[in-house]
PDB file of C-alpha atoms in Angstrom:
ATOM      1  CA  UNK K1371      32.954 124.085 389.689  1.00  0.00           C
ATOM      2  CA  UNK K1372      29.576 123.353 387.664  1.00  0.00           C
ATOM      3  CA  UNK K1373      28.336 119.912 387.245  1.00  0.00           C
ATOM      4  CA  UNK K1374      26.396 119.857 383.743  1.00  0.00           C
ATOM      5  CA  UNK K1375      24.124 117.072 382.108  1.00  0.00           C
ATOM      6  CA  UNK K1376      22.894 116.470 379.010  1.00  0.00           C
ATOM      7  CA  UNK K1377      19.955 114.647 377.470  1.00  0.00           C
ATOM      8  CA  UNK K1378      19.822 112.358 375.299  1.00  0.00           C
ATOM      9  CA  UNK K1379      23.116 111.015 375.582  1.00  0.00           C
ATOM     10  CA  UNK K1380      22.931 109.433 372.457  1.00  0.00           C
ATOM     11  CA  UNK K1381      20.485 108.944 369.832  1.00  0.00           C
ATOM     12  CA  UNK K1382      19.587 107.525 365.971  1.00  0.00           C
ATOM     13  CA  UNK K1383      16.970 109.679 364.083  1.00  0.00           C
ATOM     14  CA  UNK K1384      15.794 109.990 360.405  1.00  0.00           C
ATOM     15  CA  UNK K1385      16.701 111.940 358.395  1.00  0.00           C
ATOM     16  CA  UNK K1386      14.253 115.111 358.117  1.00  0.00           C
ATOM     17  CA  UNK K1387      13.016 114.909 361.617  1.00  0.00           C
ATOM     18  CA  UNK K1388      14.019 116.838 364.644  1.00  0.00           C
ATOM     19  CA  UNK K1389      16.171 115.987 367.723  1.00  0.00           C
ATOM     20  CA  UNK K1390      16.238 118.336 371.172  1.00  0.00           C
ATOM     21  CA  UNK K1391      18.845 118.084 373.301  1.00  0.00           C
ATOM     22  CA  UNK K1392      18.966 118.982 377.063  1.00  0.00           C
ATOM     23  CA  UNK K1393      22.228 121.178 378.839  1.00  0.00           C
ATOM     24  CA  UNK K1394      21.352 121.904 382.544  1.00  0.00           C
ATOM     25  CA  UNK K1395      23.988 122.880 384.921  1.00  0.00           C
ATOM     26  CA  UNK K1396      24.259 122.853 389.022  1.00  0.00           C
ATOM     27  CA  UNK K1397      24.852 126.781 389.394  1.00  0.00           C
ATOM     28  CA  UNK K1398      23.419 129.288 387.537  1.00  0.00           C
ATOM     29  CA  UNK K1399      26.072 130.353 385.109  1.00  0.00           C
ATOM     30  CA  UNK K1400      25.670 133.656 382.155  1.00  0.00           C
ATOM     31  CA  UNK K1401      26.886 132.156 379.500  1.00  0.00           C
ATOM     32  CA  UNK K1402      26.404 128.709 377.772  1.00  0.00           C
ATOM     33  CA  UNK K1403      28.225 127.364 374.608  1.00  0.00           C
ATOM     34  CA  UNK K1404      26.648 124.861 372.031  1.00  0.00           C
ATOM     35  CA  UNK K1405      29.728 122.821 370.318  1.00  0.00           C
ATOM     36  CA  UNK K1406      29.464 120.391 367.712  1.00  0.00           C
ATOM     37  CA  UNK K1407      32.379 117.679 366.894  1.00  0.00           C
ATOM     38  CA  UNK K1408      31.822 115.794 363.711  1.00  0.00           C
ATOM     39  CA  UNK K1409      33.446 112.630 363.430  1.00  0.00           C
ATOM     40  CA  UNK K1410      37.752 112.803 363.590  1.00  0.00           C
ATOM     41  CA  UNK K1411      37.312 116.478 363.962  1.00  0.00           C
ATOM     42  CA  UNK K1412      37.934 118.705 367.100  1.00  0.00           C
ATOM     43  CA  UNK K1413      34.972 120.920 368.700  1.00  0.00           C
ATOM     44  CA  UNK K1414      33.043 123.821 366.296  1.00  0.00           C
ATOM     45  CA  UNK K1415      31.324 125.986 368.378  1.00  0.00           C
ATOM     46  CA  UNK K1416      27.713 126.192 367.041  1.00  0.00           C
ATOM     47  CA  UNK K1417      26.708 129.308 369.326  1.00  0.00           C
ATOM     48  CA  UNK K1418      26.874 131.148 372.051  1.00  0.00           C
ATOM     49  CA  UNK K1419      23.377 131.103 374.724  1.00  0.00           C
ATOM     50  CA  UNK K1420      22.592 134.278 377.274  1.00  0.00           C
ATOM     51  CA  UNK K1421      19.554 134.161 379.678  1.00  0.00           C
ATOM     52  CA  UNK K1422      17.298 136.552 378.241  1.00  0.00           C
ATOM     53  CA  UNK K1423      18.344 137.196 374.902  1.00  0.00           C
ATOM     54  CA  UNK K1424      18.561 135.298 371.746  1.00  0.00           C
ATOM     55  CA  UNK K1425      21.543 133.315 370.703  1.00  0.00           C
ATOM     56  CA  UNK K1426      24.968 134.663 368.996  1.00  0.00           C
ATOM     57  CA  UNK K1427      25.594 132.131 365.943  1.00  0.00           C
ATOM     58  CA  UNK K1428      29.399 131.558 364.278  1.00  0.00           C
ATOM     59  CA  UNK K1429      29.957 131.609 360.880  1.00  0.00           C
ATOM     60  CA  UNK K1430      27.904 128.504 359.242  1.00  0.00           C
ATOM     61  CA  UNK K1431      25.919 127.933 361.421  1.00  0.00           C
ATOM     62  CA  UNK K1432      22.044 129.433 361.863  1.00  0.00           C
ATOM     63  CA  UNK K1433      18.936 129.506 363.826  1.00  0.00           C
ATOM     64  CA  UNK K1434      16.742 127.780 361.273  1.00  0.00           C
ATOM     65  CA  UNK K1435      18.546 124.790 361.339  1.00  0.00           C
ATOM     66  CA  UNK K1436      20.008 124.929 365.165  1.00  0.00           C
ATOM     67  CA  UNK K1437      17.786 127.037 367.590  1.00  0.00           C
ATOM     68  CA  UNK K1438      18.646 127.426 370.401  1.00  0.00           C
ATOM     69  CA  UNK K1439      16.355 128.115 374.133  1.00  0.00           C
ATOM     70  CA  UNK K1440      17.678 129.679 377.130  1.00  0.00           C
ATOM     71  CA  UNK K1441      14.680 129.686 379.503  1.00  0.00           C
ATOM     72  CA  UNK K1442      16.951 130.634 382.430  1.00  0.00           C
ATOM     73  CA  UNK K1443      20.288 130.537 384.101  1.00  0.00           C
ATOM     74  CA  UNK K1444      20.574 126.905 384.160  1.00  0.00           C
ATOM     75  CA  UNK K1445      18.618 125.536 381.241  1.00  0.00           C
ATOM     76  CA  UNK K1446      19.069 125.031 377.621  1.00  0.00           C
ATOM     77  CA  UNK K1447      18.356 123.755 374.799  1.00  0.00           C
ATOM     78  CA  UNK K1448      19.632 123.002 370.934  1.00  0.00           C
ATOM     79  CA  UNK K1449      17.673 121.601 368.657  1.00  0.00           C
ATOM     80  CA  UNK K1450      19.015 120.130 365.179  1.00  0.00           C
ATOM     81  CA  UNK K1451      16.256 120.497 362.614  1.00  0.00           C
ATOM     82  CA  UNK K1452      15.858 118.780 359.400  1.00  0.00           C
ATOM     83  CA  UNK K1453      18.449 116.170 360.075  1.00  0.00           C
ATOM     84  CA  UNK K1454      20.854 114.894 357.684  1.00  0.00           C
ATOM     85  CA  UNK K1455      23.565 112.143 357.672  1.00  0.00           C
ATOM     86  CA  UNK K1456      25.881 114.958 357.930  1.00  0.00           C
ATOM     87  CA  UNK K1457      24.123 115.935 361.045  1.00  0.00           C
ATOM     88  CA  UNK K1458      25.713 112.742 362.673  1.00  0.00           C
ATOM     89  CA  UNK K1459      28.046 114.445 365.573  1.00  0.00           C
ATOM     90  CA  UNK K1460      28.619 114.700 369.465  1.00  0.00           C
ATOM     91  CA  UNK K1461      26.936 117.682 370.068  1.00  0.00           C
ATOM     92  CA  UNK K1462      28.509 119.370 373.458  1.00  0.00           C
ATOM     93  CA  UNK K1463      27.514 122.393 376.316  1.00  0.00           C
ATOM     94  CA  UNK K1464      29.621 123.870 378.066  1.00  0.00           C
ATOM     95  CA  UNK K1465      29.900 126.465 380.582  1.00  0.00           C
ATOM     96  CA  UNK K1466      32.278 129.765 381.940  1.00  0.00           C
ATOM     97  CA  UNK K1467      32.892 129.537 385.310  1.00  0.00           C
ATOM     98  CA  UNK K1468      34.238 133.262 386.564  1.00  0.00           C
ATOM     99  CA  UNK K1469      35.377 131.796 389.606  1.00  0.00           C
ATOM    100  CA  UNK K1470      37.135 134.049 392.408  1.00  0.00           C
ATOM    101  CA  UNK K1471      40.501 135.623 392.125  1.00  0.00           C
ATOM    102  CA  UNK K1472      39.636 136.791 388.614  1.00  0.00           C
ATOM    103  CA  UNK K1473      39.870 133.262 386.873  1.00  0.00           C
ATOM    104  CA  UNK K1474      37.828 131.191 384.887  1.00  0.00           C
ATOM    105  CA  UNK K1475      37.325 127.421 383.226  1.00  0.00           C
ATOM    106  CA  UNK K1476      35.379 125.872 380.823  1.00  0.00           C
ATOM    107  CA  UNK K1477      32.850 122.769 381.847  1.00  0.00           C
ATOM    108  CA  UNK K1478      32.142 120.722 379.515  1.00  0.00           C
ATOM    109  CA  UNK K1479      28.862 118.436 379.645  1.00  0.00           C
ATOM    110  CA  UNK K1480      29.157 114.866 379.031  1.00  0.00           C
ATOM    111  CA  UNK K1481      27.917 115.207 375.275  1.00  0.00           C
ATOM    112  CA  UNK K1482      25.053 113.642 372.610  1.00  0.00           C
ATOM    113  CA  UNK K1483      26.075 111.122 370.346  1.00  0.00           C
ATOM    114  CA  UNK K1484      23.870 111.740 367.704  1.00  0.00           C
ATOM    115  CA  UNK K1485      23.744 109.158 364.411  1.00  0.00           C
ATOM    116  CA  UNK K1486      21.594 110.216 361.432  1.00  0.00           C
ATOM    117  CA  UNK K1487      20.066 107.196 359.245  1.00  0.00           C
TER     118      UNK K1487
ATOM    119  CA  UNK V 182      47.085 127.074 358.867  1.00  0.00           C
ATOM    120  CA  UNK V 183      45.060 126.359 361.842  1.00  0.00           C
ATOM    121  CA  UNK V 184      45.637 128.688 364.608  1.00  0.00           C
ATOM    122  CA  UNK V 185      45.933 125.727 367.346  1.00  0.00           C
ATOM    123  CA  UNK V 186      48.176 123.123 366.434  1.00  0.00           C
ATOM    124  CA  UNK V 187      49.182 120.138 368.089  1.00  0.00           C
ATOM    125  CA  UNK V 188      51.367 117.938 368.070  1.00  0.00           C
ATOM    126  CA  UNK V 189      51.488 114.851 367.599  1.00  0.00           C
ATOM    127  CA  UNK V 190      47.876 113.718 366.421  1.00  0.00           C
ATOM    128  CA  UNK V 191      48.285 110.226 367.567  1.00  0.00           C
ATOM    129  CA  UNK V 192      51.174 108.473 370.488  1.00  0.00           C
ATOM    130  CA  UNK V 193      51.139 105.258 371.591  1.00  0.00           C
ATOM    131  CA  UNK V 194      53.440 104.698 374.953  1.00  0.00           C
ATOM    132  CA  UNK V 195      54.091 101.460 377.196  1.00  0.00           C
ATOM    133  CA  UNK V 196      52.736 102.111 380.712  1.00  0.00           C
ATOM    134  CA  UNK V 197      55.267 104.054 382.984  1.00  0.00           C
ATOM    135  CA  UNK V 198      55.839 106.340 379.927  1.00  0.00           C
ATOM    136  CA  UNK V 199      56.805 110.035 380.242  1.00  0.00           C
ATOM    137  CA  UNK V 200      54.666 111.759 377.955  1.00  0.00           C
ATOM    138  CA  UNK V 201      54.604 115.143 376.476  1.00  0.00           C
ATOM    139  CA  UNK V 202      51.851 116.783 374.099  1.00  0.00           C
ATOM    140  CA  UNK V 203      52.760 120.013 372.236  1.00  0.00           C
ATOM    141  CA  UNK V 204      50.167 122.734 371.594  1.00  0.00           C
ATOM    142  CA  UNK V 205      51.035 125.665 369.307  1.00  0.00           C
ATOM    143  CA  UNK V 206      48.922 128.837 368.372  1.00  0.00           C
ATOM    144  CA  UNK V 207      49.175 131.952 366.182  1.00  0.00           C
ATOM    145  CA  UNK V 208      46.275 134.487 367.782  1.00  0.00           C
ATOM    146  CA  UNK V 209      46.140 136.433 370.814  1.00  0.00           C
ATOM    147  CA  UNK V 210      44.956 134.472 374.110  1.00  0.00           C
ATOM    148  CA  UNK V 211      43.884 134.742 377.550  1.00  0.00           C
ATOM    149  CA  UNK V 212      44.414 131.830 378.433  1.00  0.00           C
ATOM    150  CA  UNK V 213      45.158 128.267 377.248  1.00  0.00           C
ATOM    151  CA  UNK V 214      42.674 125.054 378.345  1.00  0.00           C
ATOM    152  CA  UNK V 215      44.008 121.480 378.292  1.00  0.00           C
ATOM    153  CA  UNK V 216      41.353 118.969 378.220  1.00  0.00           C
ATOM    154  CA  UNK V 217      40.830 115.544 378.291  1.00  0.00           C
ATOM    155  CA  UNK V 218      37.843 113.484 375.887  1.00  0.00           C
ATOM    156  CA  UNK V 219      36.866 109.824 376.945  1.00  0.00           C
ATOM    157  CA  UNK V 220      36.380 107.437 374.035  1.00  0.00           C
ATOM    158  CA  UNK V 221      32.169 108.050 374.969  1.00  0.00           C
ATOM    159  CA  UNK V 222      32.758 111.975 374.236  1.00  0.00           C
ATOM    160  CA  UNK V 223      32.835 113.317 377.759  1.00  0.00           C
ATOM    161  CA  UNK V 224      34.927 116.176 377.958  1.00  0.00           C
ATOM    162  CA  UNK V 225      37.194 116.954 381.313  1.00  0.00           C
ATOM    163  CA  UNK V 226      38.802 120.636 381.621  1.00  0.00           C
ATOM    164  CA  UNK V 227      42.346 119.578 382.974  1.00  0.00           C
ATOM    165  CA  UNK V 228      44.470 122.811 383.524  1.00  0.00           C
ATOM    166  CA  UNK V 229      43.563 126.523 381.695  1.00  0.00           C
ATOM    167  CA  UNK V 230      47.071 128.356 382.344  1.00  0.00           C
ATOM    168  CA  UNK V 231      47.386 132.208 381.507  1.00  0.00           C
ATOM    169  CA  UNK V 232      51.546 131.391 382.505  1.00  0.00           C
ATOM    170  CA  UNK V 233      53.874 129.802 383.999  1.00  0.00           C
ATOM    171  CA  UNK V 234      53.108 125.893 385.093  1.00  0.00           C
ATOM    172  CA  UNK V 235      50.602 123.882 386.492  1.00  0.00           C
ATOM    173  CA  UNK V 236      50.595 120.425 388.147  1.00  0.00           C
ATOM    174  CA  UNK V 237      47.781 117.907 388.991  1.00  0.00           C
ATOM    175  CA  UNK V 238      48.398 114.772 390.493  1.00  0.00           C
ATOM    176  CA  UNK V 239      50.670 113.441 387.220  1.00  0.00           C
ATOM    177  CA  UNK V 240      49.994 116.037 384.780  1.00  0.00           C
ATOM    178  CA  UNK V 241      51.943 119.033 384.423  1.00  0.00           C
ATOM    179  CA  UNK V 242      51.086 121.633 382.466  1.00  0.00           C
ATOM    180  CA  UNK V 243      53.545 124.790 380.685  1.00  0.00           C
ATOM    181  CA  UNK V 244      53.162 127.248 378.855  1.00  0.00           C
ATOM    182  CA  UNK V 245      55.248 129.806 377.205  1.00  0.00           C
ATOM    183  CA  UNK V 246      53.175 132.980 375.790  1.00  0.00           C
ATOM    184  CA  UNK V 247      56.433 134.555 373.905  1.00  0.00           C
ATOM    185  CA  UNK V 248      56.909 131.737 371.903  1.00  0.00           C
ATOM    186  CA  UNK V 249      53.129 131.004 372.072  1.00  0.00           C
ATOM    187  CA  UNK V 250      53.179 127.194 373.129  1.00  0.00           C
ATOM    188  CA  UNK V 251      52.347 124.855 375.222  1.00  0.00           C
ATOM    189  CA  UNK V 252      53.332 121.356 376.855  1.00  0.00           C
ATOM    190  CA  UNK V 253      51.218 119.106 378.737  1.00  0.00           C
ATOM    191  CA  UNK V 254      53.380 116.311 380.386  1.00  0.00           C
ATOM    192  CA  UNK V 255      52.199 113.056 382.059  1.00  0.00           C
ATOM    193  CA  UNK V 256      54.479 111.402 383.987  1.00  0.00           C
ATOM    194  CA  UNK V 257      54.351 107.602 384.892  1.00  0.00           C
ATOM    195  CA  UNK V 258      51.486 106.873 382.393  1.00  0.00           C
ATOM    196  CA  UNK V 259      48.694 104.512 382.813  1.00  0.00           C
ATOM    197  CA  UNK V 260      45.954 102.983 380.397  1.00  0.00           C
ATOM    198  CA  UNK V 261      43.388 104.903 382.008  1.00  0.00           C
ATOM    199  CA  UNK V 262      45.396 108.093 380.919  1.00  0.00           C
ATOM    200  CA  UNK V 263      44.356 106.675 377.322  1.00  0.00           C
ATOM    201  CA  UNK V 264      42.139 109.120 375.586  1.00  0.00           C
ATOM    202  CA  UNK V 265      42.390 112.368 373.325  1.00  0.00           C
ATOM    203  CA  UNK V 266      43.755 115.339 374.734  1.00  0.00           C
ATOM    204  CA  UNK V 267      42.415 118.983 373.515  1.00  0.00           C
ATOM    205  CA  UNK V 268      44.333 122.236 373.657  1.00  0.00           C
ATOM    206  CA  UNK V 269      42.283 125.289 373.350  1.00  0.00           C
ATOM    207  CA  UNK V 270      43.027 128.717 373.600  1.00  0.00           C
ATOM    208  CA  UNK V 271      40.760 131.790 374.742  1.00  0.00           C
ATOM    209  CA  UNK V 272      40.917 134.581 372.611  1.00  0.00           C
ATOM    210  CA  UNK V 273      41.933 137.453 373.967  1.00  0.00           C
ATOM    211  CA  UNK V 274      38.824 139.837 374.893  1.00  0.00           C
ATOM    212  CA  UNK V 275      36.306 137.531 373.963  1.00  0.00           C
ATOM    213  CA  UNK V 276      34.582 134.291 375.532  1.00  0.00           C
ATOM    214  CA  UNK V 277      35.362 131.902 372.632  1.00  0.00           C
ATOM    215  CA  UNK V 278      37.836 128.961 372.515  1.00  0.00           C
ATOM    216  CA  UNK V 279      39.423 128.038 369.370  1.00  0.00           C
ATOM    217  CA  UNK V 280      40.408 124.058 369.583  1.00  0.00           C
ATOM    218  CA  UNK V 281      43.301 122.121 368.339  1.00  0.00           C
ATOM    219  CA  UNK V 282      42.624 118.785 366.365  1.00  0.00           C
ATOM    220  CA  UNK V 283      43.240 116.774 369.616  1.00  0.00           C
ATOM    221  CA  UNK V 284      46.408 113.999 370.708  1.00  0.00           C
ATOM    222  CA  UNK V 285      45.125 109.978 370.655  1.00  0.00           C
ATOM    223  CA  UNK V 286      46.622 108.881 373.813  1.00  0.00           C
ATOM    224  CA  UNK V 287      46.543 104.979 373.858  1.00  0.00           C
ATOM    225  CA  UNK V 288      48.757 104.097 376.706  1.00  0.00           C
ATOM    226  CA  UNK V 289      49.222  99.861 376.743  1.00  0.00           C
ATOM    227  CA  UNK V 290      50.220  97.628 379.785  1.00  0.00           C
TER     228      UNK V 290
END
């Protein structure tokens, strides 16, 4: 299993300023998933984080306003630029464990509660 | 249509409850995640099931790929089972989860 924390876990910024948020995981793990859930909605998943490489964004989503940092296998970060009220989310990281006997889960960190004034 | 659909978005039960959350999807999949989200956000992966049935403690999870759904079952329910339950499905060849709209459990003594 991985074990994965985030930082903040919540927080109340301007709008047009900055917030950075923390994922670090137990184990080193390939690949690491940014998710946003605006408010009453399920989880969007913002992009997609390798080791060594730059991110994979989804449709809507783009490295302007989101980049993204994977130092190394345990590490990363997302940062939300230029923040708007419709910024205001739980922003989630998760992890693929390929654990043995071929199978695999999702970890999910515990999240940032982020409000936009 | 969303591809994940489930069912219903928000139960109420009296504790000792049988309960039963339906998840429904319309792509290919690897495999199917159940997960739990506490009222802070915190997300717990419950059961991912390729087939067949799972069981943890008092949660049971099915699923059927034919008909392309899935049940997740708690049995004797408990206010601390109160809190939204997520169905997501892996697409097939690919590491990405598409997510259902989430159950609100609130389960009252």
């Amino acid at each position: 299993s991985a074990v994965i924390s985030q930082k903040p876990s919540r927080d109340i910024c301007q709008r047009g300023t900055s917030l950075t948020i923390q994922c670090q995981v137990d184990s080193q793990v390939t690949m690491m998933f940014w998710y946003r859930q605006q408010p009453g909605q399920s989880l969007t998943l913002i992009a997609t984080a390798n080791q060594g490489s730059e991110a994979t964004y989804e449709s809507g989503f783009v490295i302007d306003k989101f980049p993204i940092s994977r130092p190394n296998l345990t590490f990363s970060t997302l940062t939300v630029s230029n923040l708007s009220p419709e910024d205001s989310s739980i922003y989630l990281c998760s992890v693929e464990d390929h654990g043995g006997a071929n199978w695999e889960t999702q970890y999910f960190g515990p999240g940032t509660r982020l409000l936009v004034l | 249509k969303n591809e994940v659909e489930q069912s219903p978005q928000n139960l109420t039960a009296q504790e000792g409850e049988f309960i039963t959350i339906n998840c429904s999807y319309s792509v290919g999949i690897s495999a199917l995640h159940w997960l739990q989200q506490h009222p802070g956000g915190g997300i717990v992966s419950l059961f991912m099931l390729s087939s067949g049935k799972k069981k943890h403690g008092r949660l049971i999870a099915t699923i059927n790929i034919q008909e392309k759904h899935s049940s997740l079952h708690i049995t004797a329910s408990h206010p601390r089972d109160s809190a939204v339950y997520i169905c997501a499905v892996g697409l097939y060849n690919t590491d990405k989860l598409i997510f259902g709209t989430g159950t609100r459990l609130q389960v009252f003594p």
